[in-house]
Amino acid sequence: MEKVHFTPEQQNAIDARGGTLLISAAAGSGKTAVLVERVIQRILDPVSPVDADRLLVVTFTNAAAQEMKSRISSRQEELSRNDPENLRLSRQVLLMEQASISTIDSFCMNLIRGNFQKLDIPPDFRIMDEKEASLLKSEALEEVIEECYRQDDGIFISLVELLSGGRDDSQLFGAVQQLYQFLRSHAFYEQWLAEQLATYNPKKPASETHWAAILYAEASETAAFCLTEAKEAIRLSQQDEKLEAAYREALEEDAAYCRSLLELLQNNPDWDAVYRQLHGHTFGRLKALRGYESDGTKERISEIRDQMKKLLGNLVDLFCTDSAGFREDIEDLRPKIQRLFEITLRFGKRFSQSKAERRALDFSDLEHYALELLYDKSADGSHRLSALARELAQRYEEILVDEYQDTNEAQDSIFAALSREEGNRFMVGDVKQSIYRFRQAMPELFIGKSAEYAPYDGRTYPAKIVLGKNFRSRREITEGINQLFQDLMHQKTAEVQYGEDQELIAGAEYPVLEGGNPLPEAVLLEIGDGGRDQAEAEYTADRIAQMLKKGEKITDHGVLRPVQPRDICILMRSPRGRAEIFLQALERQGIQGWSDSESGFLTSREVSVVISLLRAVDNPLLDLPMAAVLLSPIFGFTADELTSLRLAGRTFSLYQSMASRRE
């Protein structure tokens, strides 16, 4: 196998010992190769070797875990062949079969199955699918909401009126489900809810609340922007004597107001002072200009003032009441928020009861049961590591986490419990590639550690190492990406500033093409009668056909050769419904293509029925696959017969209803 030459930064990430490391690994920076080599070098360390089964490697997907294990095993086997007398290496090849290289869900499942007797769950629990979980959630929430209506003390109805703008409770249902889903990403969410409820304290001055801090920051930024715009309007007016004479006084007043507002906000103001400043201001009128032939300057000044009025008007809406009104709002909101939290917790318990009746768990249960095993709750409500956590921490010499930017607080708390006082963690990720906020990922964990950890110097820990070199793309690509994201990614809009630590650096050398290397380009298409997808498909197919016809060159292992169809990949956000259009366009150009969305084999009617049958045989209590099988030609039930079966035993599964009828 060709020897891999690592960069100094990669080598540091492989060799560093002595403490926790955060690796910020840009796209194409070789992070998987670094992870694999670090595991190998930890195993072969001449000073302090580690057995393969004493490393915990956590990846984001099962496919990534399998690839990681395969690459480590292949590397071990290669080294073992080159050094057959090395008994330690041969032993590690065998231990790799027992190595903990998995997703966090798989790790938690194994932990729970091995310690189920410490939890109130059956040993033969199963993981329910999303459809079944969604159905149980709806039923549990409906039951809880109905109980709330029956037991209402007035607070619940006021909560409904606050959240529901229409004639139904859909917004209330949505709020509870969203809050529950968000809570499950926190390690100890009941404690978190209590902390959030404590912020609704009417005795606390408005200026000292976290809401005030957010609003002051927003208002300061707005005031600073408006001051800059006011100065620009003054500068524009100075270009013409008539404009200056008519507009200067009002524009100076605008600038003075923005300046005084900004100064007030920057000096830890009292809430009422800000309220009075905003609500007591009115914009002066611009003097009339008669017989003035505008060159567009007058209109530009008017646009600036209109924008300022709109932005400052938004601040008036944000600071909509004085401190007395703020206190009244908090007093009014607190019982409603408390009731919302109570409903959410009741819903969670009811949902858990429904799952227990079916001997089932969902994926978030795995994390929370693992937390229950790893942490003991003290009498004062705090959490400390359990005996099991301390035992496991001694078992694992290092915790290696891939795709750390997509970790949530619950998962991070599990890793913390398994580590040795946070001193032996190795976390790899790229905050720019965090796309799972909708799954409650918390990239702020990565951002916080990146800001806190010192650059790696070999002595100070915890430390961070930046792998910024991209070995997949030409310099033109990396420079184009950097230029785009330098303009788009800022602290406020993306939670990270696209600076030196985030920029991609071209790490691979490519031969220069004849006529120079092409630059990234954006193409604007005129959409015809066929619609956007058709226009894009036709253009793409034609462009590929021209590339193949001209024999445009690409680099293959450092050698230039003509491009072939297999070298080209068309990427789209979602191929569903679009891939076929592109394939047809390619076919008209005589180009063979393939898309993984083409094959609907597993979703075809015939195959899906067989899959449902197998699921029903595996677990007859699952209603969805059972219903699909009963309605299929295999059993030939009609919809009316199935409805009758369901009505006869609403609290039972379909299988139990059929069994009772047979008896």
mmCIF file of C-alpha atoms in Angstrom, residues 218-583:
data_model
loop_
_atom_site.group_PDB
_atom_site.id
_atom_site.type_symbol
_atom_site.label_atom_id
_atom_site.label_comp_id
_atom_site.label_asym_id
_atom_site.label_seq_id
_atom_site.Cartn_x
_atom_site.Cartn_y
_atom_site.Cartn_z
ATOM 1 C CA GLU A 218 -30.330 44.111 18.911
ATOM 2 C CA ALA A 219 -31.150 47.764 19.600
ATOM 3 C CA SER A 220 -27.454 48.733 19.788
ATOM 4 C CA GLU A 221 -26.752 47.148 16.422
ATOM 5 C CA THR A 222 -29.784 48.855 14.897
ATOM 6 C CA ALA A 223 -28.842 52.255 16.364
ATOM 7 C CA ALA A 224 -25.257 51.924 15.102
ATOM 8 C CA PHE A 225 -26.469 51.035 11.612
ATOM 9 C CA CYS A 226 -28.956 53.914 11.556
ATOM 10 C CA LEU A 227 -26.247 56.338 12.697
ATOM 11 C CA THR A 228 -24.052 55.221 9.792
ATOM 12 C CA GLU A 229 -26.959 55.658 7.397
ATOM 13 C CA ALA A 230 -27.789 59.104 8.819
ATOM 14 C CA LYS A 231 -24.204 60.206 8.227
ATOM 15 C CA GLU A 232 -24.435 58.882 4.676
ATOM 16 C CA ALA A 233 -27.617 60.897 4.107
ATOM 17 C CA ILE A 234 -25.848 64.032 5.374
ATOM 18 C CA ARG A 235 -22.920 63.353 3.032
ATOM 19 C CA LEU A 236 -25.269 62.962 0.089
ATOM 20 C CA SER A 237 -27.096 66.197 0.915
ATOM 21 C CA GLN A 238 -23.805 68.094 0.917
ATOM 22 C CA GLN A 239 -23.374 67.354 -2.779
ATOM 23 C CA ASP A 240 -25.988 69.981 -3.624
ATOM 24 C CA GLU A 241 -26.596 73.368 -1.968
ATOM 25 C CA LYS A 242 -30.390 73.191 -2.349
ATOM 26 C CA LEU A 243 -30.516 69.716 -0.875
ATOM 27 C CA GLU A 244 -28.281 70.696 2.031
ATOM 28 C CA ALA A 245 -30.285 73.814 2.789
ATOM 29 C CA ALA A 246 -33.576 71.892 2.802
ATOM 30 C CA TYR A 247 -32.503 68.617 4.434
ATOM 31 C CA ARG A 248 -29.446 69.314 6.619
ATOM 32 C CA GLU A 249 -31.292 70.306 9.804
ATOM 33 C CA ALA A 250 -33.583 67.223 9.863
ATOM 34 C CA LEU A 251 -30.741 64.887 8.933
ATOM 35 C CA GLU A 252 -28.523 66.275 11.696
ATOM 36 C CA GLU A 253 -31.378 65.654 14.145
ATOM 37 C CA ASP A 254 -31.626 62.062 12.897
ATOM 38 C CA ALA A 255 -27.906 61.509 13.463
ATOM 39 C CA ALA A 256 -28.007 63.137 16.914
ATOM 40 C CA TYR A 257 -30.916 60.916 17.968
ATOM 41 C CA CYS A 258 -29.222 57.727 16.750
ATOM 42 C CA ARG A 259 -26.004 58.757 18.506
ATOM 43 C CA SER A 260 -27.733 59.438 21.821
ATOM 44 C CA LEU A 261 -29.704 56.174 21.600
ATOM 45 C CA LEU A 262 -26.525 54.206 20.921
ATOM 46 C CA GLU A 263 -24.704 55.850 23.835
ATOM 47 C CA LEU A 264 -27.623 55.084 26.145
ATOM 48 C CA LEU A 265 -27.714 51.416 25.125
ATOM 49 C CA GLN A 266 -23.950 50.987 25.545
ATOM 50 C CA ASN A 267 -23.948 52.243 29.150
ATOM 51 C CA ASN A 268 -26.022 49.542 30.904
ATOM 52 C CA PRO A 269 -29.255 51.535 30.712
ATOM 53 C CA ASP A 270 -32.364 51.321 32.799
ATOM 54 C CA TRP A 271 -35.258 49.693 30.904
ATOM 55 C CA ASP A 272 -37.514 52.694 31.377
ATOM 56 C CA ALA A 273 -34.832 55.067 30.038
ATOM 57 C CA VAL A 274 -34.678 53.075 26.786
ATOM 58 C CA TYR A 275 -38.464 52.901 26.645
ATOM 59 C CA ARG A 276 -38.788 56.686 27.030
ATOM 60 C CA GLN A 277 -36.044 57.359 24.487
ATOM 61 C CA LEU A 278 -37.731 55.219 21.844
ATOM 62 C CA HIS A 279 -41.343 56.189 22.487
ATOM 63 C CA GLY A 280 -40.598 59.898 22.917
ATOM 64 C CA HIS A 281 -38.975 60.405 19.525
ATOM 65 C CA THR A 282 -40.569 61.641 16.310
ATOM 66 C CA PHE A 283 -38.763 62.225 13.047
ATOM 67 C CA GLY A 284 -38.598 65.804 11.824
ATOM 68 C CA ARG A 285 -40.033 66.685 8.428
ATOM 69 C CA LEU A 286 -37.788 67.395 5.466
ATOM 70 C CA LYS A 287 -38.319 70.848 4.026
ATOM 71 C CA ALA A 288 -39.983 71.011 0.645
ATOM 72 C CA LEU A 289 -37.864 71.269 -2.509
ATOM 73 C CA ARG A 290 -39.555 73.091 -5.372
ATOM 74 C CA GLY A 291 -38.276 73.187 -8.902
ATOM 75 C CA TYR A 292 -35.470 70.806 -8.059
ATOM 76 C CA GLU A 293 -34.274 68.480 -10.813
ATOM 77 C CA SER A 294 -33.147 65.358 -9.010
ATOM 78 C CA ASP A 295 -30.334 63.125 -10.194
ATOM 79 C CA GLY A 296 -31.458 60.374 -7.833
ATOM 80 C CA THR A 297 -29.749 61.782 -4.717
ATOM 81 C CA LYS A 298 -32.984 63.112 -3.272
ATOM 82 C CA GLU A 299 -34.636 59.714 -3.738
ATOM 83 C CA ARG A 300 -31.674 57.935 -2.139
ATOM 84 C CA ILE A 301 -31.885 60.188 0.946
ATOM 85 C CA SER A 302 -35.609 59.480 1.183
ATOM 86 C CA GLU A 303 -34.925 55.740 0.967
ATOM 87 C CA ILE A 304 -32.376 55.987 3.780
ATOM 88 C CA ARG A 305 -34.799 57.872 6.033
ATOM 89 C CA ASP A 306 -37.622 55.439 5.292
ATOM 90 C CA GLN A 307 -35.365 52.526 6.208
ATOM 91 C CA MET A 308 -34.302 54.258 9.436
ATOM 92 C CA LYS A 309 -37.930 54.926 10.364
ATOM 93 C CA LYS A 310 -38.802 51.287 9.768
ATOM 94 C CA LEU A 311 -35.867 49.904 11.773
ATOM 95 C CA LEU A 312 -36.331 52.270 14.702
ATOM 96 C CA GLY A 313 -40.074 51.617 14.558
ATOM 97 C CA ASN A 314 -39.305 47.922 14.993
ATOM 98 C CA LEU A 315 -37.410 48.800 18.175
ATOM 99 C CA VAL A 316 -40.458 50.683 19.444
ATOM 100 C CA ASP A 317 -42.454 47.475 18.937
ATOM 101 C CA LEU A 318 -39.812 45.407 20.743
ATOM 102 C CA PHE A 319 -39.712 47.752 23.733
ATOM 103 C CA CYS A 320 -43.491 47.834 23.787
ATOM 104 C CA THR A 321 -43.977 48.520 27.492
ATOM 105 C CA ASP A 322 -42.275 50.116 30.479
ATOM 106 C CA SER A 323 -40.841 48.158 33.413
ATOM 107 C CA ALA A 324 -44.201 48.094 35.224
ATOM 108 C CA GLY A 325 -45.867 46.590 32.163
ATOM 109 C CA PHE A 326 -42.950 44.184 31.767
ATOM 110 C CA ARG A 327 -43.481 42.987 35.337
ATOM 111 C CA GLU A 328 -47.217 42.528 34.710
ATOM 112 C CA ASP A 329 -46.464 40.492 31.587
ATOM 113 C CA ILE A 330 -44.088 38.221 33.511
ATOM 114 C CA GLU A 331 -46.673 37.745 36.278
ATOM 115 C CA ASP A 332 -49.261 36.843 33.644
ATOM 116 C CA LEU A 333 -46.955 34.527 31.684
ATOM 117 C CA ARG A 334 -45.377 32.555 34.525
ATOM 118 C CA PRO A 335 -48.381 30.338 35.416
ATOM 119 C CA LYS A 336 -49.043 29.690 31.719
ATOM 120 C CA ILE A 337 -45.442 28.733 31.056
ATOM 121 C CA GLN A 338 -45.463 26.540 34.138
ATOM 122 C CA ARG A 339 -48.607 24.798 32.887
ATOM 123 C CA LEU A 340 -47.032 24.293 29.452
ATOM 124 C CA PHE A 341 -44.005 22.668 31.104
ATOM 125 C CA GLU A 342 -46.267 20.464 33.255
ATOM 126 C CA ILE A 343 -48.285 19.340 30.223
ATOM 127 C CA THR A 344 -45.097 18.509 28.342
ATOM 128 C CA LEU A 345 -43.776 16.392 31.221
ATOM 129 C CA ARG A 346 -47.142 14.632 31.604
ATOM 130 C CA PHE A 347 -47.168 13.943 27.895
ATOM 131 C CA GLY A 348 -43.644 12.500 28.116
ATOM 132 C CA LYS A 349 -44.651 10.168 30.949
ATOM 133 C CA ARG A 350 -47.823 9.056 29.143
ATOM 134 C CA PHE A 351 -45.826 8.416 25.974
ATOM 135 C CA SER A 352 -43.326 6.370 27.993
ATOM 136 C CA GLN A 353 -46.180 4.318 29.510
ATOM 137 C CA SER A 354 -47.520 3.556 26.035
ATOM 138 C CA LYS A 355 -44.088 2.412 24.914
ATOM 139 C CA ALA A 356 -43.667 0.271 28.028
ATOM 140 C CA GLU A 357 -46.963 -1.500 27.328
ATOM 141 C CA ARG A 358 -45.530 -2.488 23.961
ATOM 142 C CA ARG A 359 -42.097 -3.353 25.382
ATOM 143 C CA ALA A 360 -40.630 -0.703 23.086
ATOM 144 C CA LEU A 361 -38.252 2.263 23.179
ATOM 145 C CA ASP A 362 -37.446 5.045 20.753
ATOM 146 C CA PHE A 363 -33.960 6.279 19.936
ATOM 147 C CA SER A 364 -33.984 9.173 22.398
ATOM 148 C CA ASP A 365 -34.863 6.675 25.154
ATOM 149 C CA LEU A 366 -31.547 4.965 24.539
ATOM 150 C CA GLU A 367 -29.628 8.119 25.421
ATOM 151 C CA HIS A 368 -31.712 8.907 28.494
ATOM 152 C CA TYR A 369 -31.607 5.381 29.888
ATOM 153 C CA ALA A 370 -27.834 5.445 29.347
ATOM 154 C CA LEU A 371 -27.709 8.707 31.300
ATOM 155 C CA GLU A 372 -29.772 7.082 34.049
ATOM 156 C CA LEU A 373 -27.147 4.342 34.277
ATOM 157 C CA LEU A 374 -24.196 6.730 34.211
ATOM 158 C CA TYR A 375 -25.444 9.380 36.646
ATOM 159 C CA ASP A 376 -26.970 9.209 40.129
ATOM 160 C CA LYS A 377 -29.323 11.952 41.251
ATOM 161 C CA SER A 378 -28.524 13.524 44.615
ATOM 162 C CA ALA A 379 -31.071 14.687 47.162
ATOM 163 C CA ASP A 380 -30.463 18.305 46.157
ATOM 164 C CA GLY A 381 -31.308 17.502 42.517
ATOM 165 C CA SER A 382 -27.726 17.559 41.248
ATOM 166 C CA HIS A 383 -26.191 14.648 39.323
ATOM 167 C CA ARG A 384 -22.962 12.805 40.000
ATOM 168 C CA LEU A 385 -21.227 9.939 38.221
ATOM 169 C CA SER A 386 -22.474 6.462 39.095
ATOM 170 C CA ALA A 387 -20.304 3.503 40.034
ATOM 171 C CA LEU A 388 -20.938 2.065 36.558
ATOM 172 C CA ALA A 389 -19.711 5.285 34.932
ATOM 173 C CA ARG A 390 -16.507 5.216 36.975
ATOM 174 C CA GLU A 391 -16.001 1.562 36.057
ATOM 175 C CA LEU A 392 -16.467 2.247 32.335
ATOM 176 C CA ALA A 393 -14.209 5.306 32.504
ATOM 177 C CA GLN A 394 -11.404 3.036 33.713
ATOM 178 C CA ARG A 395 -12.104 0.612 30.903
ATOM 179 C CA TYR A 396 -11.743 3.125 28.070
ATOM 180 C CA GLU A 397 -8.344 4.730 27.589
ATOM 181 C CA GLU A 398 -9.717 7.253 25.111
ATOM 182 C CA ILE A 399 -13.091 8.398 23.792
ATOM 183 C CA LEU A 400 -12.898 9.313 20.079
ATOM 184 C CA VAL A 401 -15.945 11.088 18.638
ATOM 185 C CA ASP A 402 -16.424 11.743 14.935
ATOM 186 C CA GLU A 403 -18.778 14.469 13.570
ATOM 187 C CA TYR A 404 -18.734 16.170 16.951
ATOM 188 C CA GLN A 405 -20.473 19.254 15.529
ATOM 189 C CA ASP A 406 -23.715 17.238 15.364
ATOM 190 C CA THR A 407 -23.647 16.155 19.019
ATOM 191 C CA ASN A 408 -26.342 17.300 21.448
ATOM 192 C CA GLU A 409 -26.063 17.937 25.186
ATOM 193 C CA ALA A 410 -27.437 14.523 26.197
ATOM 194 C CA GLN A 411 -24.865 12.726 24.034
ATOM 195 C CA ASP A 412 -22.067 14.997 25.218
ATOM 196 C CA SER A 413 -22.966 14.221 28.820
ATOM 197 C CA ILE A 414 -22.617 10.511 28.026
ATOM 198 C CA PHE A 415 -19.140 11.068 26.570
ATOM 199 C CA ALA A 416 -18.215 13.178 29.607
ATOM 200 C CA ALA A 417 -19.308 10.394 31.975
ATOM 201 C CA LEU A 418 -17.218 7.825 30.102
ATOM 202 C CA SER A 419 -14.118 10.019 30.079
ATOM 203 C CA ARG A 420 -11.679 10.483 32.925
ATOM 204 C CA GLU A 421 -12.675 13.900 34.199
ATOM 205 C CA GLU A 422 -12.837 15.135 30.584
ATOM 206 C CA GLY A 423 -9.119 14.430 30.196
ATOM 207 C CA ASN A 424 -9.064 11.738 27.501
ATOM 208 C CA ARG A 425 -11.449 12.859 24.772
ATOM 209 C CA PHE A 426 -10.615 13.225 21.075
ATOM 210 C CA MET A 427 -13.317 15.089 19.165
ATOM 211 C CA VAL A 428 -13.314 15.616 15.405
ATOM 212 C CA GLY A 429 -15.729 17.778 13.453
ATOM 213 C CA ASP A 430 -16.362 20.817 11.326
ATOM 214 C CA VAL A 431 -18.947 23.312 12.532
ATOM 215 C CA LYS A 432 -19.415 24.512 8.933
ATOM 216 C CA GLN A 433 -20.865 21.104 8.104
ATOM 217 C CA SER A 434 -23.435 21.040 10.891
ATOM 218 C CA ILE A 435 -26.793 20.477 9.178
ATOM 219 C CA TYR A 436 -28.766 18.608 11.844
ATOM 220 C CA ARG A 437 -30.232 21.394 13.983
ATOM 221 C CA PHE A 438 -33.659 19.982 13.082
ATOM 222 C CA ARG A 439 -32.556 16.807 14.893
ATOM 223 C CA GLN A 440 -31.540 18.885 17.925
ATOM 224 C CA ALA A 441 -27.808 18.882 17.171
ATOM 225 C CA MET A 442 -26.006 21.579 19.166
ATOM 226 C CA PRO A 443 -23.061 22.966 17.170
ATOM 227 C CA GLU A 444 -22.613 25.531 19.946
ATOM 228 C CA LEU A 445 -20.891 22.748 21.933
ATOM 229 C CA PHE A 446 -18.187 22.570 19.261
ATOM 230 C CA ILE A 447 -18.037 26.367 18.961
ATOM 231 C CA GLY A 448 -17.688 26.791 22.722
ATOM 232 C CA LYS A 449 -14.820 24.324 23.016
ATOM 233 C CA SER A 450 -13.101 25.801 19.972
ATOM 234 C CA ALA A 451 -13.185 29.233 21.605
ATOM 235 C CA GLU A 452 -12.097 27.877 24.994
ATOM 236 C CA TYR A 453 -9.307 25.468 24.001
ATOM 237 C CA ALA A 454 -5.796 26.760 23.379
ATOM 238 C CA PRO A 455 -3.984 26.069 20.082
ATOM 239 C CA TYR A 456 -2.017 22.842 20.330
ATOM 240 C CA ASP A 457 1.565 23.260 21.581
ATOM 241 C CA GLY A 458 2.223 19.752 22.869
ATOM 242 C CA ARG A 459 2.051 20.834 26.512
ATOM 243 C CA THR A 460 -1.239 22.626 27.247
ATOM 244 C CA TYR A 461 -4.511 20.677 27.361
ATOM 245 C CA PRO A 462 -7.303 20.737 26.412
ATOM 246 C CA ALA A 463 -6.123 21.923 23.009
ATOM 247 C CA LYS A 464 -7.392 22.360 19.470
ATOM 248 C CA ILE A 465 -5.820 21.540 16.113
ATOM 249 C CA VAL A 466 -7.087 22.946 12.825
ATOM 250 C CA LEU A 467 -6.928 20.724 9.747
ATOM 251 C CA GLY A 468 -7.679 23.296 7.072
ATOM 252 C CA LYS A 469 -6.069 21.743 3.998
ATOM 253 C CA ASN A 470 -8.461 20.298 1.444
ATOM 254 C CA PHE A 471 -6.977 17.438 -0.578
ATOM 255 C CA ARG A 472 -9.977 16.877 -2.867
ATOM 256 C CA SER A 473 -10.288 20.103 -4.815
ATOM 257 C CA ARG A 474 -8.320 22.446 -7.009
ATOM 258 C CA ARG A 475 -7.200 25.799 -5.669
ATOM 259 C CA GLU A 476 -9.833 27.508 -7.822
ATOM 260 C CA ILE A 477 -12.576 25.600 -5.993
ATOM 261 C CA THR A 478 -11.300 26.298 -2.487
ATOM 262 C CA GLU A 479 -10.740 29.983 -3.249
ATOM 263 C CA GLY A 480 -14.247 30.270 -4.707
ATOM 264 C CA ILE A 481 -15.755 28.656 -1.612
ATOM 265 C CA ASN A 482 -13.744 30.921 0.690
ATOM 266 C CA GLN A 483 -14.847 34.023 -1.178
ATOM 267 C CA LEU A 484 -18.499 32.981 -0.976
ATOM 268 C CA PHE A 485 -18.534 32.107 2.720
ATOM 269 C CA GLN A 486 -16.430 35.048 3.841
ATOM 270 C CA ASP A 487 -19.399 37.166 2.781
ATOM 271 C CA LEU A 488 -22.080 34.828 4.152
ATOM 272 C CA MET A 489 -20.780 33.375 7.405
ATOM 273 C CA HIS A 490 -20.605 35.809 10.313
ATOM 274 C CA GLN A 491 -20.941 35.390 14.056
ATOM 275 C CA LYS A 492 -24.515 36.654 14.177
ATOM 276 C CA THR A 493 -25.895 34.932 11.082
ATOM 277 C CA ALA A 494 -24.012 31.620 11.253
ATOM 278 C CA GLU A 495 -22.680 31.533 14.846
ATOM 279 C CA VAL A 496 -19.165 31.323 13.445
ATOM 280 C CA GLN A 497 -16.936 33.881 11.754
ATOM 281 C CA TYR A 498 -15.466 32.550 8.518
ATOM 282 C CA GLY A 499 -11.869 33.545 9.260
ATOM 283 C CA GLU A 500 -8.466 31.919 9.057
ATOM 284 C CA ASP A 501 -9.477 28.916 11.171
ATOM 285 C CA GLN A 502 -12.403 28.185 8.851
ATOM 286 C CA GLU A 503 -10.931 28.826 5.401
ATOM 287 C CA LEU A 504 -10.161 25.947 3.060
ATOM 288 C CA ILE A 505 -6.545 25.642 1.944
ATOM 289 C CA ALA A 506 -5.795 23.752 -1.270
ATOM 290 C CA GLY A 507 -3.636 20.848 -0.166
ATOM 291 C CA ALA A 508 -3.315 18.840 -3.381
ATOM 292 C CA GLU A 509 -1.329 19.803 -6.458
ATOM 293 C CA TYR A 510 -2.994 19.376 -9.839
ATOM 294 C CA PRO A 511 -1.452 19.743 -13.314
ATOM 295 C CA VAL A 512 -2.383 22.959 -15.092
ATOM 296 C CA LEU A 513 -4.890 22.334 -17.883
ATOM 297 C CA GLU A 514 -4.416 23.651 -21.409
ATOM 298 C CA GLY A 515 -5.797 27.151 -21.590
ATOM 299 C CA GLY A 516 -5.763 27.435 -17.797
ATOM 300 C CA ASN A 517 -7.890 25.864 -15.092
ATOM 301 C CA PRO A 518 -11.611 26.695 -15.238
ATOM 302 C CA LEU A 519 -13.094 28.824 -12.492
ATOM 303 C CA PRO A 520 -16.272 28.045 -10.528
ATOM 304 C CA GLU A 521 -19.249 29.552 -12.271
ATOM 305 C CA ALA A 522 -22.898 30.272 -11.613
ATOM 306 C CA VAL A 523 -25.251 29.904 -14.570
ATOM 307 C CA LEU A 524 -28.508 31.812 -14.985
ATOM 308 C CA LEU A 525 -30.979 29.926 -17.149
ATOM 309 C CA GLU A 526 -34.037 31.178 -18.942
ATOM 310 C CA ILE A 527 -36.835 28.840 -17.943
ATOM 311 C CA GLY A 528 -38.957 27.673 -20.842
ATOM 312 C CA ASP A 529 -42.293 25.901 -21.045
ATOM 313 C CA GLY A 530 -40.840 22.732 -19.513
ATOM 314 C CA GLY A 531 -40.186 24.394 -16.160
ATOM 315 C CA ARG A 532 -37.088 24.848 -14.064
ATOM 316 C CA ASP A 533 -36.160 21.169 -13.715
ATOM 317 C CA GLN A 534 -36.376 20.589 -17.446
ATOM 318 C CA ALA A 535 -34.267 23.677 -18.235
ATOM 319 C CA GLU A 536 -31.592 22.662 -15.734
ATOM 320 C CA ALA A 537 -31.568 19.070 -17.005
ATOM 321 C CA GLU A 538 -31.244 20.101 -20.654
ATOM 322 C CA TYR A 539 -28.439 22.546 -19.898
ATOM 323 C CA THR A 540 -26.558 20.026 -17.731
ATOM 324 C CA ALA A 541 -26.859 17.220 -20.280
ATOM 325 C CA ASP A 542 -25.690 19.513 -23.093
ATOM 326 C CA ARG A 543 -22.728 20.726 -21.041
ATOM 327 C CA ILE A 544 -21.670 17.155 -20.235
ATOM 328 C CA ALA A 545 -22.042 16.146 -23.883
ATOM 329 C CA GLN A 546 -19.761 19.007 -24.932
ATOM 330 C CA MET A 547 -17.162 18.022 -22.319
ATOM 331 C CA LEU A 548 -17.136 14.433 -23.586
ATOM 332 C CA LYS A 549 -17.073 15.473 -27.254
ATOM 333 C CA LYS A 550 -14.136 17.837 -26.766
ATOM 334 C CA GLY A 551 -12.308 15.319 -24.599
ATOM 335 C CA GLU A 552 -11.769 17.823 -21.800
ATOM 336 C CA LYS A 553 -8.973 16.742 -19.495
ATOM 337 C CA ILE A 554 -9.195 15.783 -15.832
ATOM 338 C CA THR A 555 -6.505 14.695 -13.368
ATOM 339 C CA ASP A 556 -6.337 11.020 -12.459
ATOM 340 C CA HIS A 557 -3.627 10.262 -9.856
ATOM 341 C CA GLY A 558 -1.558 13.176 -11.131
ATOM 342 C CA VAL A 559 -1.995 12.259 -14.819
ATOM 343 C CA LEU A 560 -4.216 14.112 -17.302
ATOM 344 C CA ARG A 561 -6.695 12.057 -19.318
ATOM 345 C CA PRO A 562 -9.965 12.721 -21.217
ATOM 346 C CA VAL A 563 -13.051 12.908 -19.047
ATOM 347 C CA GLN A 564 -15.409 9.901 -19.016
ATOM 348 C CA PRO A 565 -19.074 9.694 -17.978
ATOM 349 C CA ARG A 566 -18.136 7.847 -14.780
ATOM 350 C CA ASP A 567 -16.113 10.884 -13.672
ATOM 351 C CA ILE A 568 -19.174 13.114 -13.543
ATOM 352 C CA CYS A 569 -21.645 13.392 -10.698
ATOM 353 C CA ILE A 570 -24.751 15.580 -10.690
ATOM 354 C CA LEU A 571 -25.619 16.674 -7.167
ATOM 355 C CA MET A 572 -29.026 17.945 -6.125
ATOM 356 C CA ARG A 573 -30.656 18.592 -2.790
ATOM 357 C CA SER A 574 -33.347 15.997 -3.384
ATOM 358 C CA PRO A 575 -33.369 13.646 -6.392
ATOM 359 C CA ARG A 576 -36.949 12.570 -5.797
ATOM 360 C CA GLY A 577 -39.049 13.511 -8.814
ATOM 361 C CA ARG A 578 -36.099 15.245 -10.502
ATOM 362 C CA ALA A 579 -33.536 12.517 -11.146
ATOM 363 C CA GLU A 580 -35.641 10.916 -13.867
ATOM 364 C CA ILE A 581 -35.837 14.222 -15.776
ATOM 365 C CA PHE A 582 -32.034 14.497 -15.749
ATOM 366 C CA LEU A 583 -31.596 10.859 -16.776
#
